[in-house]
Short mmCIF file of C-alpha atoms in Angstrom, two decimals:
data_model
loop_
_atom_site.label_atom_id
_atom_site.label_comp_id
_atom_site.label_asym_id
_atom_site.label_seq_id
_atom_site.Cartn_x
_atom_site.Cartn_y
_atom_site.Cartn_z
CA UNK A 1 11.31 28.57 -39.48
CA UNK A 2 10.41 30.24 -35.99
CA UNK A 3 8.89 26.85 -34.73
CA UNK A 4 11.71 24.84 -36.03
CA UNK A 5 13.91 27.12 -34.46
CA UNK A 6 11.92 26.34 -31.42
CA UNK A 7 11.81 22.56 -31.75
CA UNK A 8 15.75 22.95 -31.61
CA UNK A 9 16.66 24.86 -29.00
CA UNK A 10 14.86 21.68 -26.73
CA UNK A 11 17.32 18.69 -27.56
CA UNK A 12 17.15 16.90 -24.68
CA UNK A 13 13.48 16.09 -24.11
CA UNK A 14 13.76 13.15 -26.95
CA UNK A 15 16.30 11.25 -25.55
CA UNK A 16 14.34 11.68 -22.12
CA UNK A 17 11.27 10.21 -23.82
CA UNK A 18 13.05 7.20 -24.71
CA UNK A 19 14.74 6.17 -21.78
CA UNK A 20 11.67 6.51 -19.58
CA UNK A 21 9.58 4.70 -22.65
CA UNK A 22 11.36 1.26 -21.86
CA UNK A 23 15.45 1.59 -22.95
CA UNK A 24 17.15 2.55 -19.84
CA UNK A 25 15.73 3.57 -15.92
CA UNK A 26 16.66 6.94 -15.03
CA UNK A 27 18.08 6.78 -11.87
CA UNK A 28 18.72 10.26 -10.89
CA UNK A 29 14.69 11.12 -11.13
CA UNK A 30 13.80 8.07 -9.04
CA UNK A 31 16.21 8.66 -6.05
CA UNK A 32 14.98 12.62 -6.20
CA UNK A 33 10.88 11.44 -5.93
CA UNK A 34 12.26 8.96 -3.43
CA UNK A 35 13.67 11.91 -1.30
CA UNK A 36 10.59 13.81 -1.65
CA UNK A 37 8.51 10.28 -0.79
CA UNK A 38 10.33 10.18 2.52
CA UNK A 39 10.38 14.04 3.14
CA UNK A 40 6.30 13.70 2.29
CA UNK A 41 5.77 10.80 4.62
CA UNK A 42 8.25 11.76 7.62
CA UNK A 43 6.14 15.03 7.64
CA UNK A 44 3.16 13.02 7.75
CA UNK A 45 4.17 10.89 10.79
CA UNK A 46 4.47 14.34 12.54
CA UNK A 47 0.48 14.01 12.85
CA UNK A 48 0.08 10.89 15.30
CA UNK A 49 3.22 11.77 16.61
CA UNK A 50 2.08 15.00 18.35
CA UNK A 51 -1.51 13.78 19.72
CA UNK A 52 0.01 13.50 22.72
CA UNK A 53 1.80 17.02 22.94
CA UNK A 54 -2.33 18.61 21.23
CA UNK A 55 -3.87 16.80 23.69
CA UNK A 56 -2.69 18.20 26.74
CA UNK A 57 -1.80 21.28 24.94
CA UNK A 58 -5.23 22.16 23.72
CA UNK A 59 -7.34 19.80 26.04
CA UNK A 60 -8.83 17.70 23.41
CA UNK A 61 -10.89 15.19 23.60
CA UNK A 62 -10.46 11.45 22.39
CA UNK A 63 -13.12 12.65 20.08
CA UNK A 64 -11.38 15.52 18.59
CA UNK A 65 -8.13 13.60 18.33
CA UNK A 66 -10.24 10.95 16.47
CA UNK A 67 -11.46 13.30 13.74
CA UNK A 68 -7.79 14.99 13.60
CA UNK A 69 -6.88 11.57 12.70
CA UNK A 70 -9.78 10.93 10.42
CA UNK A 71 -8.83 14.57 8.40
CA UNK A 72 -5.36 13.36 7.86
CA UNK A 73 -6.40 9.95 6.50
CA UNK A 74 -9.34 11.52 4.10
CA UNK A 75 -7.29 14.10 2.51
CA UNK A 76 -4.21 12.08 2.32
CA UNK A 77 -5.64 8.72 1.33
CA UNK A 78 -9.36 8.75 0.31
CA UNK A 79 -9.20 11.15 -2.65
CA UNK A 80 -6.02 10.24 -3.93
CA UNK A 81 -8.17 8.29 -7.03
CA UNK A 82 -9.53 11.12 -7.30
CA UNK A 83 -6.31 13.04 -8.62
CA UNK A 84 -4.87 9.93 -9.86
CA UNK A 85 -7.97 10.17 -12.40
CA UNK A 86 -7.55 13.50 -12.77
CA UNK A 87 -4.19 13.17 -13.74
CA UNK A 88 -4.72 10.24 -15.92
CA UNK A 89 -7.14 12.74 -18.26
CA UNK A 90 -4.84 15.46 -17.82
CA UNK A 91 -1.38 15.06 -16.78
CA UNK A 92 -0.22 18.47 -14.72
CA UNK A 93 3.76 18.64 -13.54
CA UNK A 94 2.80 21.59 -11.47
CA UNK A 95 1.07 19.80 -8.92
CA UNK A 96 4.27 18.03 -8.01
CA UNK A 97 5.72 21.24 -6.14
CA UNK A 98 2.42 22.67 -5.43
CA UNK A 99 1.38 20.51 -2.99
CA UNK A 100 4.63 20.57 -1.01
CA UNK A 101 3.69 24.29 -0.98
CA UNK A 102 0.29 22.91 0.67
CA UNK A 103 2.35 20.84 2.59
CA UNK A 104 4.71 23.54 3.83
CA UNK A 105 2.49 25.92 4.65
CA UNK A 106 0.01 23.16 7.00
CA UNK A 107 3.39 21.93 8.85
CA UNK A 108 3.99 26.15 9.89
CA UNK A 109 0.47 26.25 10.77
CA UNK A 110 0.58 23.40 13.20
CA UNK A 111 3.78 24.40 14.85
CA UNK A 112 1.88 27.41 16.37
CA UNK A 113 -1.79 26.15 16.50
CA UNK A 114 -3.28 27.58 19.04
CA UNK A 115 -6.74 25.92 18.49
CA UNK A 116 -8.54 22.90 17.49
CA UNK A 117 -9.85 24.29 14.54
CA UNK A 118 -6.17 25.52 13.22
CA UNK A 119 -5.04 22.22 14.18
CA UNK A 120 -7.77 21.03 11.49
CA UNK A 121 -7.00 23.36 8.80
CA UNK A 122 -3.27 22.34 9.23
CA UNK A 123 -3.76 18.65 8.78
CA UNK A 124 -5.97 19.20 5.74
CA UNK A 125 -3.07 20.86 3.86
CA UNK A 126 -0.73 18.64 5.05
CA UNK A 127 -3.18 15.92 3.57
CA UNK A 128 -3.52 17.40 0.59
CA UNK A 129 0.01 17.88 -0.27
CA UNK A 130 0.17 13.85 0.45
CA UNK A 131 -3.17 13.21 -2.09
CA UNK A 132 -1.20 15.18 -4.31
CA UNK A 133 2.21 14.08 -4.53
CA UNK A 134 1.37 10.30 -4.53
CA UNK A 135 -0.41 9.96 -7.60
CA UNK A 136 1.45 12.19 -9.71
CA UNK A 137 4.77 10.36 -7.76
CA UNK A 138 3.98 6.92 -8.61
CA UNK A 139 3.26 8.49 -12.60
CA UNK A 140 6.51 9.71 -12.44
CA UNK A 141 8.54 6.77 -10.79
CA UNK A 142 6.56 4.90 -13.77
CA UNK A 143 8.13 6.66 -16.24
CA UNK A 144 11.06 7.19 -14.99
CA UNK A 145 11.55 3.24 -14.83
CA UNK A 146 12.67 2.31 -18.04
CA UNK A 147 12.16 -1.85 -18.20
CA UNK A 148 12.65 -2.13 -14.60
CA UNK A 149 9.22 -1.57 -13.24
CA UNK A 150 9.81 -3.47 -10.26
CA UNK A 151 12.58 -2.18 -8.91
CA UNK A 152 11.34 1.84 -9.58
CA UNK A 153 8.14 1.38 -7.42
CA UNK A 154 10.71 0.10 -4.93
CA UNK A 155 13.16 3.11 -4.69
CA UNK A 156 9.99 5.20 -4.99
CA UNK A 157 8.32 3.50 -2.38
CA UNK A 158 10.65 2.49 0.11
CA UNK A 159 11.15 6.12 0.67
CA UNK A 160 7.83 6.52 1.89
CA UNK A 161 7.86 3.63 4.18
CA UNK A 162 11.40 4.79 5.22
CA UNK A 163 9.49 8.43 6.49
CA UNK A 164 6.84 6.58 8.20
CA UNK A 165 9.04 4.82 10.35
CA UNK A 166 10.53 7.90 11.64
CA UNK A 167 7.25 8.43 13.93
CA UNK A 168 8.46 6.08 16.60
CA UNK A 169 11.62 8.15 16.49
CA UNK A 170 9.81 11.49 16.24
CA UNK A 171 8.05 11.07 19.34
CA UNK A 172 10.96 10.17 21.78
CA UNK A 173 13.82 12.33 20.15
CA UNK A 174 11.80 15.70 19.07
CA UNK A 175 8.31 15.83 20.30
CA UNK A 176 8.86 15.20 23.99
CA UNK A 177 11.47 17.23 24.66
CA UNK A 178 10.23 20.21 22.12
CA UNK A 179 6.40 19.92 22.01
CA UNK A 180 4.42 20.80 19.74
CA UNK A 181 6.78 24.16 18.44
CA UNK A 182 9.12 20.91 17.14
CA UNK A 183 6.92 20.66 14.31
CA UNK A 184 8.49 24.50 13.09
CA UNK A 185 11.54 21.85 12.15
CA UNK A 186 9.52 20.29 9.39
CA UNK A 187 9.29 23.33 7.23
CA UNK A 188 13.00 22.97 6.42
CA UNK A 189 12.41 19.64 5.22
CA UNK A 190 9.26 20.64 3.26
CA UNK A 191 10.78 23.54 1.69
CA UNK A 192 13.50 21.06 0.37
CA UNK A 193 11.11 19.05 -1.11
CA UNK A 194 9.43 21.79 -3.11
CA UNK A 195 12.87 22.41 -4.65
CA UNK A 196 13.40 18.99 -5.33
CA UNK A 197 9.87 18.56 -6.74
CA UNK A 198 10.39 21.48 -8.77
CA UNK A 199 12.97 19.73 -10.62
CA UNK A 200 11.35 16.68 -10.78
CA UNK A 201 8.52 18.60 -12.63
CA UNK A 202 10.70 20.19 -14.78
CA UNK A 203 11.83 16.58 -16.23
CA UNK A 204 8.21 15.18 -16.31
CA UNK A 205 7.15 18.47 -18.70
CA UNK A 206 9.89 17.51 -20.67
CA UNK A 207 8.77 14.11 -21.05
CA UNK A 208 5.22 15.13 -21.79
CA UNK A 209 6.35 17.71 -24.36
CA UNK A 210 8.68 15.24 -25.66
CA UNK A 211 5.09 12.86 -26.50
CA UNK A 212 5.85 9.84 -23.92
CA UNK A 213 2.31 9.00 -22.91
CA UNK A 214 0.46 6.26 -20.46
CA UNK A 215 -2.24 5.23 -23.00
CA UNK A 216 -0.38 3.58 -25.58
CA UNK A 217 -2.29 0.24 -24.94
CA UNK A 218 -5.58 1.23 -22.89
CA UNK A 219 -8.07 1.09 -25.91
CA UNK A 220 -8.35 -2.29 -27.14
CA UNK A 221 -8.83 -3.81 -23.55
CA UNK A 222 -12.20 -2.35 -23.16
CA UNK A 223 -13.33 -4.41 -25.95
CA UNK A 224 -13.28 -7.23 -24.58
CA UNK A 225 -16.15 -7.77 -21.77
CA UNK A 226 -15.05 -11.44 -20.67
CA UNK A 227 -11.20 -9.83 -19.90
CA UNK A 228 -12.70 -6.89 -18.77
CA UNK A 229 -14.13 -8.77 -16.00
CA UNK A 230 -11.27 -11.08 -15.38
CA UNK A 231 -9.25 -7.61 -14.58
CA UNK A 232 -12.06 -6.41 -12.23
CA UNK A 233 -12.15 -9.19 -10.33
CA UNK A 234 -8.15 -9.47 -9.90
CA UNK A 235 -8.33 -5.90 -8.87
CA UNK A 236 -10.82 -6.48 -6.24
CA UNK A 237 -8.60 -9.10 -4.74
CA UNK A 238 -5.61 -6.94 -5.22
CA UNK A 239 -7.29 -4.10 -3.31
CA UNK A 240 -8.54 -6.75 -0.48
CA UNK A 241 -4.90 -7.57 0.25
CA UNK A 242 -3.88 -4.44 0.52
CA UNK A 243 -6.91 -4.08 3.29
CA UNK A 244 -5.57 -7.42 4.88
CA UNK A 245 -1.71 -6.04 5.06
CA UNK A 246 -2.67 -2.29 5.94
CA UNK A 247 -5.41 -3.25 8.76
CA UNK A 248 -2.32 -5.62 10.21
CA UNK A 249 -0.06 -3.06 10.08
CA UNK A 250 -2.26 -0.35 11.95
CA UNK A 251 -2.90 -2.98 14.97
CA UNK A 252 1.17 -3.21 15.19
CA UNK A 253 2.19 0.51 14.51
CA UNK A 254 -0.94 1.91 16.44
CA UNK A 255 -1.52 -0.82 19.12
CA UNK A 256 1.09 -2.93 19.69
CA UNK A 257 3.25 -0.76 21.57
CA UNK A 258 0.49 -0.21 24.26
CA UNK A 259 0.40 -4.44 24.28
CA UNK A 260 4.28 -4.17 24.85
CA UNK A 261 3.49 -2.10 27.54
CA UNK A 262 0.73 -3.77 29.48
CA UNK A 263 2.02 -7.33 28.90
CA UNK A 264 6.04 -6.70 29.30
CA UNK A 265 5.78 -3.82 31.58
CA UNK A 266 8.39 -1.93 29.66
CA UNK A 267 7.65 1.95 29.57
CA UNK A 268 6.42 3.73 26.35
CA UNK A 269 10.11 4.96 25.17
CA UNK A 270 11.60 1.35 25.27
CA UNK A 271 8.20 0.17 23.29
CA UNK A 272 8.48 2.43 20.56
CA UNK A 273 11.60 0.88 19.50
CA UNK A 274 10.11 -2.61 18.85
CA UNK A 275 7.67 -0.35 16.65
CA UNK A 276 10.59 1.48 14.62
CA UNK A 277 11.79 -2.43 14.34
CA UNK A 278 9.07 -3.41 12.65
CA UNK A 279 8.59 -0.64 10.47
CA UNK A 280 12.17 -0.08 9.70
CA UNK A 281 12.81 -3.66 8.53
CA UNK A 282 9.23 -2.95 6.61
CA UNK A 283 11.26 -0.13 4.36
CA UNK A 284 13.94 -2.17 3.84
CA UNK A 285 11.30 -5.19 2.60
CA UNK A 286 10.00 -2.45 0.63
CA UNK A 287 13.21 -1.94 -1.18
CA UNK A 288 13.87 -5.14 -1.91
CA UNK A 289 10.72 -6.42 -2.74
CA UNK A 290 10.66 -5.00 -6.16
CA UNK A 291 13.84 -6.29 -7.35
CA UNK A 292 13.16 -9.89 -5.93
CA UNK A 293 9.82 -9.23 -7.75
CA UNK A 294 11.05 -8.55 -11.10
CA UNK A 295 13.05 -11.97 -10.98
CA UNK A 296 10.77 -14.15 -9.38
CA UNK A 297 7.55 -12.80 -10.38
CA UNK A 298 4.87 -10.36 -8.82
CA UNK A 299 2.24 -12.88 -8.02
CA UNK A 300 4.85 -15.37 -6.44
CA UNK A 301 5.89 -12.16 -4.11
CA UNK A 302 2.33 -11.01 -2.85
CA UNK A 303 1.66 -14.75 -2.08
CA UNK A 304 4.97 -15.12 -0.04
CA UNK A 305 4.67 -11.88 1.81
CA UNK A 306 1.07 -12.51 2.53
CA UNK A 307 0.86 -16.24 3.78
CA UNK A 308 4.62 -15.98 4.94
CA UNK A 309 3.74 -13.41 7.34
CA UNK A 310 0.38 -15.39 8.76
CA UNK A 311 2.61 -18.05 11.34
CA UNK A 312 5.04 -15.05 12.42
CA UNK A 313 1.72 -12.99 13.38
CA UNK A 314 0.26 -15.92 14.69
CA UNK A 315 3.28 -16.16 17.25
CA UNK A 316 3.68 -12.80 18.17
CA UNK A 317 1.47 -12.57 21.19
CA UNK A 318 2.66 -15.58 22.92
CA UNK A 319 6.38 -15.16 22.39
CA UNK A 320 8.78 -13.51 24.95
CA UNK A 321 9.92 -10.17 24.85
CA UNK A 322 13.66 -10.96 22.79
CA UNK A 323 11.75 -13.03 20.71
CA UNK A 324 9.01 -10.19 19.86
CA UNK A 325 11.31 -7.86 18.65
CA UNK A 326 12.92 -10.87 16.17
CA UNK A 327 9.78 -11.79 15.08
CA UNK A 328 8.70 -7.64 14.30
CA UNK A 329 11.67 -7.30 12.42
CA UNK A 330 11.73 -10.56 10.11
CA UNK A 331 7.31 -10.36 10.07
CA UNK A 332 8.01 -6.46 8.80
CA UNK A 333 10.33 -7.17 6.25
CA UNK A 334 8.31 -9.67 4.97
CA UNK A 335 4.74 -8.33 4.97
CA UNK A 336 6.25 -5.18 3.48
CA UNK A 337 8.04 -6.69 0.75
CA UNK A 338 4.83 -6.66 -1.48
CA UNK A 339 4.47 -2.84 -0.71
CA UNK A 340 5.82 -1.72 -4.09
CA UNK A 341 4.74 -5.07 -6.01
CA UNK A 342 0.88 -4.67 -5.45
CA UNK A 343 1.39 -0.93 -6.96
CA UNK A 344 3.65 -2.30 -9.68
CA UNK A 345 0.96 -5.48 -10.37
CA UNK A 346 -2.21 -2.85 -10.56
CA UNK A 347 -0.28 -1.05 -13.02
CA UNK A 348 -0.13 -3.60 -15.24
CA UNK A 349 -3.58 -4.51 -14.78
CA UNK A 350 -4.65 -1.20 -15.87
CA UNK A 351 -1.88 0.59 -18.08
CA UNK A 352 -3.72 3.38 -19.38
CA UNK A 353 -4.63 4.67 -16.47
CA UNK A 354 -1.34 4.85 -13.85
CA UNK A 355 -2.56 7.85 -11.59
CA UNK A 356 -5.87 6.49 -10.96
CA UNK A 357 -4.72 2.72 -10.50
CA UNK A 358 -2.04 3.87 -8.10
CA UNK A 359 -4.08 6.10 -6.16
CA UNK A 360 -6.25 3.58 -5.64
CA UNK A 361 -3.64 1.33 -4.24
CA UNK A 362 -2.05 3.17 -2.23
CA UNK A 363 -4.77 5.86 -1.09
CA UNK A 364 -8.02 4.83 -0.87
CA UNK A 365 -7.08 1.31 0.14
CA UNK A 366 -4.52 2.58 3.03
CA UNK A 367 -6.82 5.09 3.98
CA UNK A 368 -9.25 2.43 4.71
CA UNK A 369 -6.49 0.63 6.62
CA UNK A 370 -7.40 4.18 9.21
CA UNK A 371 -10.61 3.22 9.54
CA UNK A 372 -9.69 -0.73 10.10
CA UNK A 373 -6.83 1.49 12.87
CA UNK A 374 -10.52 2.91 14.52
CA UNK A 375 -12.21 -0.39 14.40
CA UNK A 376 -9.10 -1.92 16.37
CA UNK A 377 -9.07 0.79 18.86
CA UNK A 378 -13.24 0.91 19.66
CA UNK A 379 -12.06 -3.37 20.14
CA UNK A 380 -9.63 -2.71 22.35
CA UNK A 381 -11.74 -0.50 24.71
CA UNK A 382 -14.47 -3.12 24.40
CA UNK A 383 -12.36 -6.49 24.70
CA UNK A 384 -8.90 -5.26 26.05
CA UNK A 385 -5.79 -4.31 24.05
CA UNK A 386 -4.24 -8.28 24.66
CA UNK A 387 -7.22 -9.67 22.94
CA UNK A 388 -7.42 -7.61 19.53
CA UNK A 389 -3.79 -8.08 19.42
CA UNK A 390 -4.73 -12.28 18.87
CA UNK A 391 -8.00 -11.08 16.88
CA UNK A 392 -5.88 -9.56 14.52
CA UNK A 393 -2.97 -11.73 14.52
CA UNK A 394 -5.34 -13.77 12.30
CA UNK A 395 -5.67 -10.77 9.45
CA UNK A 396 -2.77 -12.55 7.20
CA UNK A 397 -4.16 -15.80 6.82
CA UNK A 398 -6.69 -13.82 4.49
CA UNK A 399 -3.76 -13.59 2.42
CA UNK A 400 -4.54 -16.57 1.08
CA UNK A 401 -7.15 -15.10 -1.62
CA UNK A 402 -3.99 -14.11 -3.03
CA UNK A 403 -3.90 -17.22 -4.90
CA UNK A 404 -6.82 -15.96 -7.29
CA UNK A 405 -4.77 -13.72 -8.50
CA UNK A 406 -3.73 -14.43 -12.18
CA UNK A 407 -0.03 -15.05 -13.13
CA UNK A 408 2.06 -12.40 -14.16
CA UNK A 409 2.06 -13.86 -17.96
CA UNK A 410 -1.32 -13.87 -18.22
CA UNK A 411 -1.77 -9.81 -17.12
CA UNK A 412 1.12 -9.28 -19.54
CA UNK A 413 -1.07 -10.82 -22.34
CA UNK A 414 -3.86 -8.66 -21.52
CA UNK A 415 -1.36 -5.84 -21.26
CA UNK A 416 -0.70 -6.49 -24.67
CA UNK A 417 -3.83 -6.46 -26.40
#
């Protein structure tokens, strides 16, 4: 009787399991891990955004800055499949408010670091809070999503991308007038987001307790060799994509504005706004991308926002300054769109294991879109900034391996076995 009793007094957790199980998207969980996507991100920006203000604050060295930079991108990005798989094994709601905890407490320290090494141990918490939340995000804006896969990765997504193009803004509206002490700011938004993500937590326990799980169909795909490879390889070309879009995107966010600068002769201020075009019309892309996805397919979206943005980055270098900031906004929205699709696609090509699939995605493969950020900026010293700007106006052509991809029905067999 005692653990009837006790079954009782928890009515809500079945109807919970069924809408996120497939009958209706529950909106009210995806708009709050959207809120904490863009409070996680916009927190992250903070970190390129105040090299300038460490620099001369603490003296650094190009060096140093380099493996500030390269801390950020491991924690955040590289060992994201890590928890993803972790996750997958052994699903944990606590790690949703947990690491904005991390999160919160590396913003504080950076507001007040007085030395490289703080600066360090500040950007590794910060990281981790991202390598935490993304995984376990995506896991939740998955089951949150009801039939509407597409559009879920979207809100949860375009979030995200929404935060990161707040760094343009950061810099000329809170960084240069505040320094580095701006960064104290951040903890208010932080500390929302562990409230939020507390709540958030409390609806994926109930879901878990409820018995909604990821693995329904995972088992009999590994029986199959031939398939087996088929989803290897389409992952692989998923995963180079995402290389292809991310190392693209790191030459315009990270480089482009010094290009606006030496080739326009505007000053740094009126340069990052051609930046926060781009990016800003990404997050929108982002948003819509899903939806557009669910109608017209997934693989039909990557292709168009892969070889659609190849002639508009082909342009860019040679077109006048009005034109530039056209062709940033339309060439963002576009290349963007896939953002969410890609996550959604993986997904389906692995649906047992959501975390791990996601993580790799979005983490490792965007973390290596750093490194391709690096490789750009050791070019520019070694060719000049207006030259890797044309090198890598070249990038989305490669987007044209998206045609190996296999068509959405034929994932959604495999799915299905």
């Amino acid at each position: 009787m005692a653990d009837k009793s006790l079954k009782l007094a928890k009515p809500a957790p079945t109807p919970a399991a069924d809408r996120g199980a497939g009958q209706e998207t529950v909106y009210r969980i995806l708009l709050a891990i959207s809120f904490v996507h863009l409070f996680n991100d916009s927190i992250q920006a903070v970190i390129p955004a105040i090299f300038p203000i460490l620099k001369e604050n603490l003296l650094l060295t190009f060096t140093q800055i380099g493996w500030i930079s390269f801390a950020i991108n491991f924690t955040s990005s590289i060992i994201q499949p890590v928890i993803g798989y972790a996750a997958d094994r052994k699903p944990r709601p606590i790690l949703l408010p947990l690491g904005m905890c991390c999160t919160l407490a590396g913003v504080g320290i950076l507001a007040y670091a007085g030395s490289y090494i703080l600066v360090l141990f500040a950007v590794i918490l910060i990281g981790l809070g991202s390598a935490t939340f993304h995984p376990e995000g995506m896991r939740v804006a998955h089951m949150a999503a009801g039939m509407r896969k597409g559009l879920s990765q979207s809100i949860f997504q375009v979030g995200g991308n929404a935060g990161q193009s707040l760094a343009p803004l950061l810099t000329r509206f809170i960084f240069v007038p505040l320094g580095q002490s701006g960064a104290v700011y951040f903890t208010f938004i932080a500390a929302a987001g562990v409230a939020v993500q507390s709540y958030v937590a409390r609806w994926y326990r109930s879901m878990l307790d409820a018995g909604y799980t990821f693995t329904k169909r995972a088992k009999g795909r590994l029986l199959d060799p031939a398939r087996r490879r088929s989803i290897r390889h389409a992952t692989l070309v998923l995963v180079l994509l995402v290389f292809v879009r991310s190392w693209y995107g790191a030459a315009i966010s990270s480089y482009y504005a010094f290009y606006l600068m030496d080739a326009y002769r505007i000053g740094l201020d009126d340069a990052q706004i051609y930046i926060f075009l781009f990016l800003a019309a990404g997050a929108v892309g982002t948003f819509f991308g899903g939806p557009l996805a669910d109608r017209f397919g997934r693989r039909n979206l990557i292709m168009l926002s892969m070889v659609g943005t190849a002639p508009i980055a082909l342009l860019l270098p040679y077109v006048s300054l009005f034109w530039a900031g056209v062709l940033l906004t339309i060439g963002g929205f576009i290349l963007l769109s896939s953002f969410s699709v890609t996550v959604v696609y993986a997904q389906m090509l692995h649906p047992g294991n959501i975390g791990t699939v996601s993580g790799l995605i979005t983490g490792f493969a965007f973390g290596m879109g750093g490194v391709g950020a690096l490789a750009l900026g050791n070019l520019g010293d070694a060719w000049g900034i207006g030259n890797v700007m044309i090198a890598a106006s070249f990038l989305p052509l490669l987007g044209l391996f998206s045609f190996l991809l296999p068509k959405d029905r034929v994932i959604e067999q495999w799915s299905k076995v």
